[in-house]
Amino acid sequence: MDVLFQISSNQPVDIINGMASASVLQRLTQRAKQAESMIAALKQQIENIRQNAAITVSKPEEGRLKSENQKLKAEVETLKSQLILAEIRNGVKQVNLPTNRSVVKAEPPKKESAAPPEVKPGVKQAPAAGDKPAQKSEKPDKKEKKDKKKPAAEGEPKAKKGKNEPVGEEKLDVSRLDFRVGQIVDVKKHPDADTLYVEEVDLGEGRNRTVVSGLVNHIPIEQMQNKIAVFMCNLKPAKMRGILSEAMIMCASTPEKVEILNVPAGSVIGDRVTCKAYPGNPDAQLNPKKKVWETLAPDLKVNKEKVAEFRGEPLQIEGKGVLTSTTLSGVKIK
């Protein structure tokens, strides 16, 4: 009886312990799930923080690269415009690139003609079937040519042979260049070139000339409007990106900075720029083949006093004063 009583008295305790263990296990399971979800959330937060940090670091670098890219593009366009101007000054014809590539049909290979039969010395070769008999050449032989040459008259000096022999000694100085005062009455950007302006210039001729200048990266368009400047007017007109340029604006120039030359007070449209040390009348139009401009251009400079000169002699408008730059000195004029 005592044993039975003990067994029966322990049963409620075991049941209670079992129920307690089940509830504890359930709570532990729930906490484990909560811990897993918290860990997942923390991982996601860490990933977001990492991505944001990467973006924060990369954005300044991306901005710097974009800025450098824009600068490089501007430099490339500037170099392009300088190359175009140099080519025009050297008489290189500008050709617009076609928008659509034309399809070029490949020509069929030409059939190689059969090798001529071997000719044995001393044996006359009979003409092949279908060949026309050989005709005498109309060109006189060397003996006949020599006979046709007339002997030089007695006492007459023999002419010296030479290519492009000048008729007379041609002077090469600034008087050959037609520099005149003009006013820009209208200016706009070139539709097909980011670094070029297209200007309408009044030179006192009764009509405006179109001038294309590579000054976009150096001078704001507002400063170009109504600007009075000096223009070289006897270069051969040439197309620049499809627009015919009929003159060239004269500037004090470095690779980094360009300034339009200033005219003296009292200058009017059509005034001619001269150099007292080199009098003379300019060519109506320079011949690109003779390279007059290319020869004289290196001697055009702005001196230390900011005065425009040719071979050390000032460029001036008679009775009004000399041409000057605003800030640049000791630089070339282009």
Coordinates of C-alpha atoms in Angstrom, one line a residue, residues 11-290:
Q11 CA 2.1 11.3 -11.0
P12 CA 0.8 14.9 -10.7
V13 CA 4.4 16.2 -10.1
D14 CA 5.6 14.6 -13.3
I15 CA 2.7 15.9 -15.3
I16 CA 3.4 19.4 -14.0
N17 CA 7.1 19.1 -14.8
G18 CA 6.3 17.9 -18.3
M19 CA 3.9 20.8 -18.9
A20 CA 6.5 23.2 -17.6
S21 CA 9.2 21.8 -19.9
A22 CA 6.9 22.1 -23.0
S23 CA 6.2 25.8 -22.3
V24 CA 9.8 26.5 -21.7
L25 CA 10.7 24.8 -25.0
Q26 CA 8.0 26.8 -26.8
R27 CA 9.4 30.0 -25.4
L28 CA 12.9 29.1 -26.4
T29 CA 11.7 28.3 -29.9
Q30 CA 10.0 31.6 -30.2
R31 CA 13.1 33.4 -28.9
A32 CA 15.2 31.6 -31.4
K33 CA 13.0 32.7 -34.2
Q34 CA 13.0 36.3 -32.9
A35 CA 16.8 36.1 -32.7
E36 CA 17.0 34.8 -36.3
S37 CA 14.8 37.7 -37.5
M38 CA 16.8 40.2 -35.6
I39 CA 20.0 38.8 -37.0
A40 CA 18.6 39.0 -40.5
A41 CA 17.5 42.6 -39.9
L42 CA 20.9 43.5 -38.6
K43 CA 22.6 41.9 -41.6
Q44 CA 20.3 44.0 -43.9
Q45 CA 21.1 47.2 -42.0
I46 CA 24.8 46.4 -42.2
E47 CA 24.5 45.8 -46.0
N48 CA 22.6 49.1 -46.4
I49 CA 25.2 51.0 -44.4
R50 CA 28.0 49.4 -46.6
Q51 CA 26.2 50.4 -49.8
N52 CA 25.6 53.9 -48.6
A53 CA 29.3 54.2 -47.5
A54 CA 30.4 53.0 -51.0
I55 CA 28.1 55.6 -52.7
T56 CA 29.4 58.3 -50.4
V57 CA 33.0 57.5 -51.3
S58 CA 32.4 57.0 -55.0
K59 CA 30.2 60.2 -55.6
P60 CA 33.1 62.7 -55.2
E61 CA 35.3 60.5 -57.4
E62 CA 32.6 60.3 -60.1
G63 CA 32.1 64.1 -60.0
R64 CA 35.8 64.6 -60.3
L65 CA 36.0 62.3 -63.3
K66 CA 33.1 64.0 -65.0
S67 CA 34.7 67.4 -64.5
E68 CA 38.0 66.1 -66.0
N69 CA 36.1 64.6 -68.9
Q70 CA 34.4 68.0 -69.6
K71 CA 37.8 69.8 -69.5
L72 CA 39.3 67.2 -71.8
K73 CA 36.4 67.6 -74.3
A74 CA 36.8 71.4 -74.2
E75 CA 40.6 71.1 -74.8
V76 CA 40.0 68.7 -77.7
E77 CA 37.5 71.1 -79.3
T78 CA 39.9 74.0 -78.9
L79 CA 42.7 72.0 -80.5
K80 CA 40.4 71.0 -83.3
S81 CA 39.5 74.6 -84.0
Q82 CA 43.2 75.6 -83.9
L83 CA 44.0 72.9 -86.3
I84 CA 41.2 74.0 -88.7
L85 CA 42.5 77.6 -88.5
A86 CA 46.1 76.5 -89.1
E87 CA 45.0 74.4 -92.1
I88 CA 43.1 77.3 -93.6
R89 CA 46.1 79.6 -93.2
N90 CA 48.2 77.0 -94.9
G91 CA 45.8 76.8 -97.8
V92 CA 44.3 73.3 -96.9
K93 CA 40.8 73.0 -98.3
Q94 CA 38.2 72.1 -95.7
V95 CA 35.9 69.2 -96.7
N96 CA 32.7 68.4 -94.8
L97 CA 32.4 64.8 -93.7
P98 CA 29.3 63.0 -95.1
T99 CA 26.7 62.0 -92.6
N100 CA 26.0 58.7 -94.3
R101 CA 28.7 56.5 -95.5
S102 CA 28.4 55.8 -99.2
V103 CA 28.7 52.1 -100.1
V104 CA 31.5 51.5 -102.5
K105 CA 31.1 48.5 -104.7
A106 CA 34.2 46.5 -105.1
E107 CA 35.5 46.3 -108.6
P108 CA 36.0 42.8 -110.0
P109 CA 39.7 42.0 -110.4
K110 CA 41.1 42.8 -113.7
K111 CA 42.2 39.8 -115.8
E112 CA 45.8 39.6 -116.2
S113 CA 47.0 39.9 -119.7
A114 CA 48.9 36.9 -121.1
A115 CA 52.6 37.3 -121.0
P116 CA 54.1 38.3 -124.4
P117 CA 55.8 35.6 -126.3
E118 CA 59.5 35.4 -125.9
V119 CA 61.3 37.2 -128.7
K120 CA 64.5 35.7 -130.0
P121 CA 67.2 38.1 -131.2
G122 CA 67.4 38.6 -134.9
V123 CA 64.0 37.0 -135.6
K124 CA 61.1 39.1 -136.6
Q125 CA 58.0 38.3 -134.6
A126 CA 54.8 37.8 -136.6
P127 CA 51.8 39.7 -135.4
A128 CA 49.3 37.7 -133.5
A129 CA 45.8 37.1 -134.9
G130 CA 43.6 40.1 -134.4
D131 CA 46.4 42.4 -133.6
K132 CA 46.8 45.6 -135.6
P133 CA 50.1 46.1 -137.3
A134 CA 52.4 48.4 -135.4
Q135 CA 52.3 52.0 -136.5
K136 CA 55.1 54.5 -136.4
S137 CA 55.2 56.6 -133.3
E138 CA 54.2 60.2 -133.9
K139 CA 56.8 61.3 -131.4
P140 CA 60.0 62.4 -133.0
D141 CA 63.1 60.5 -131.9
K142 CA 65.8 62.1 -129.8
K143 CA 67.9 63.2 -132.8
E144 CA 64.9 65.0 -134.3
K145 CA 64.3 66.7 -130.9
K146 CA 67.8 67.9 -130.8
D147 CA 67.6 69.3 -134.3
K148 CA 64.5 71.2 -133.4
K149 CA 66.1 73.1 -130.6
K150 CA 67.2 76.6 -131.7
P151 CA 70.7 77.6 -130.8
A152 CA 71.0 80.6 -128.5
A153 CA 71.9 83.9 -130.2
E154 CA 75.5 85.1 -129.9
G155 CA 76.1 87.1 -126.7
E156 CA 72.7 86.0 -125.3
P157 CA 73.1 84.4 -121.8
K158 CA 71.7 81.0 -121.4
A159 CA 68.6 80.7 -119.2
K160 CA 69.1 78.9 -116.0
K161 CA 66.8 76.1 -115.2
G162 CA 64.8 76.2 -111.9
K163 CA 61.4 75.4 -110.5
N164 CA 59.0 78.2 -109.5
E165 CA 61.6 80.8 -110.4
P166 CA 60.3 84.3 -109.3
V167 CA 59.9 86.9 -111.9
G168 CA 61.2 89.6 -109.7
E169 CA 62.3 90.0 -106.1
E170 CA 59.1 89.9 -104.0
K171 CA 59.0 91.9 -100.9
L172 CA 57.7 90.1 -97.8
D173 CA 56.6 92.5 -95.1
V174 CA 53.5 93.6 -93.2
S175 CA 52.4 96.0 -96.0
R176 CA 51.2 92.9 -97.9
L177 CA 48.6 92.2 -95.2
D178 CA 45.3 94.0 -95.3
F179 CA 44.5 94.8 -91.6
R180 CA 41.3 96.9 -91.2
V181 CA 39.0 98.0 -88.4
G182 CA 35.6 96.4 -88.3
Q183 CA 32.6 95.9 -86.0
I184 CA 30.9 92.6 -85.1
V185 CA 27.2 93.4 -85.6
D186 CA 25.9 89.9 -85.0
V187 CA 27.5 86.7 -83.4
K188 CA 26.3 83.2 -82.7
K189 CA 27.7 79.8 -82.1
H190 CA 28.6 77.6 -85.0
P191 CA 25.9 74.9 -85.4
D192 CA 28.4 72.1 -86.0
A193 CA 31.4 73.1 -83.8
D194 CA 31.2 73.9 -80.1
T195 CA 34.4 76.1 -80.0
L196 CA 33.6 78.3 -83.0
Y197 CA 31.7 81.6 -83.3
V198 CA 30.1 82.8 -86.5
E199 CA 30.2 86.6 -86.8
E200 CA 28.7 89.1 -89.2
V201 CA 31.3 92.0 -89.5
D202 CA 30.9 95.5 -90.9
L203 CA 34.1 96.6 -92.5
G204 CA 32.7 99.6 -94.3
E205 CA 32.4 97.8 -97.6
G206 CA 28.6 98.2 -98.0
R207 CA 28.1 94.6 -97.1
N208 CA 28.9 92.5 -94.0
R209 CA 31.5 89.7 -94.1
T210 CA 31.1 86.4 -92.4
V211 CA 34.0 85.5 -90.1
V212 CA 34.4 82.2 -88.2
S213 CA 36.6 82.4 -85.1
G214 CA 37.7 79.8 -82.5
L215 CA 37.0 82.0 -79.5
V216 CA 34.2 80.2 -77.6
N217 CA 36.4 78.9 -74.9
H218 CA 38.2 82.2 -74.4
I219 CA 35.7 85.1 -74.8
P220 CA 32.0 85.2 -73.7
I221 CA 29.5 85.8 -76.5
E222 CA 28.3 88.9 -74.7
Q223 CA 31.8 90.5 -75.1
M224 CA 31.8 89.6 -78.8
Q225 CA 28.6 91.4 -79.7
N226 CA 29.2 94.9 -81.2
K227 CA 33.0 94.5 -80.5
I228 CA 35.2 96.8 -82.6
A229 CA 38.4 94.9 -83.6
V230 CA 41.0 94.5 -86.3
F231 CA 40.4 92.0 -89.0
M232 CA 42.8 90.6 -91.7
C233 CA 40.8 90.9 -94.9
N234 CA 42.9 89.5 -97.7
L235 CA 43.2 85.9 -96.8
K236 CA 41.5 83.6 -99.3
P237 CA 38.0 82.8 -98.0
A238 CA 37.7 79.2 -96.8
K239 CA 35.0 77.0 -95.3
M240 CA 35.2 76.1 -91.7
R241 CA 32.8 73.3 -90.8
G242 CA 30.6 74.2 -93.8
I243 CA 30.5 78.0 -93.3
L244 CA 32.7 80.3 -95.5
S245 CA 35.0 82.5 -93.4
E246 CA 35.9 85.8 -95.3
A247 CA 38.4 87.3 -92.8
M248 CA 40.2 86.7 -89.5
I249 CA 40.0 88.6 -86.2
M250 CA 43.4 89.5 -84.8
C251 CA 44.2 88.5 -81.2
A252 CA 47.1 88.4 -78.7
S253 CA 47.3 84.7 -78.1
T254 CA 48.7 82.0 -75.8
P255 CA 47.5 78.4 -75.4
E256 CA 45.8 79.4 -72.2
K257 CA 44.5 82.9 -72.9
V258 CA 43.4 84.9 -75.9
E259 CA 42.6 88.7 -76.1
I260 CA 41.2 90.6 -79.0
L261 CA 43.5 93.5 -79.9
N262 CA 42.3 96.9 -78.9
V263 CA 42.1 99.7 -81.5
P264 CA 43.1 103.3 -80.5
A265 CA 40.4 105.9 -79.5
G266 CA 38.8 107.6 -82.4
S267 CA 39.1 104.6 -84.8
V268 CA 36.3 104.1 -87.2
I269 CA 35.1 101.2 -89.3
G270 CA 37.2 100.7 -92.4
D271 CA 40.4 102.3 -90.9
R272 CA 43.5 100.6 -92.2
V273 CA 46.3 99.4 -89.9
T274 CA 49.8 100.3 -91.1
C275 CA 53.4 100.2 -90.1
K276 CA 55.5 103.3 -90.8
A277 CA 58.7 101.3 -91.3
Y278 CA 57.0 99.1 -94.0
P279 CA 55.0 101.3 -96.3
G280 CA 53.0 99.9 -99.3
N281 CA 49.7 98.6 -100.5
P282 CA 48.3 95.2 -99.4
D283 CA 47.6 92.4 -101.9
A284 CA 44.0 92.2 -103.1
Q285 CA 44.1 88.6 -102.0
L286 CA 47.0 86.5 -100.7
N287 CA 48.0 83.5 -102.7
P288 CA 48.0 80.5 -100.4
K289 CA 50.6 78.7 -102.5
K290 CA 53.1 81.5 -101.9

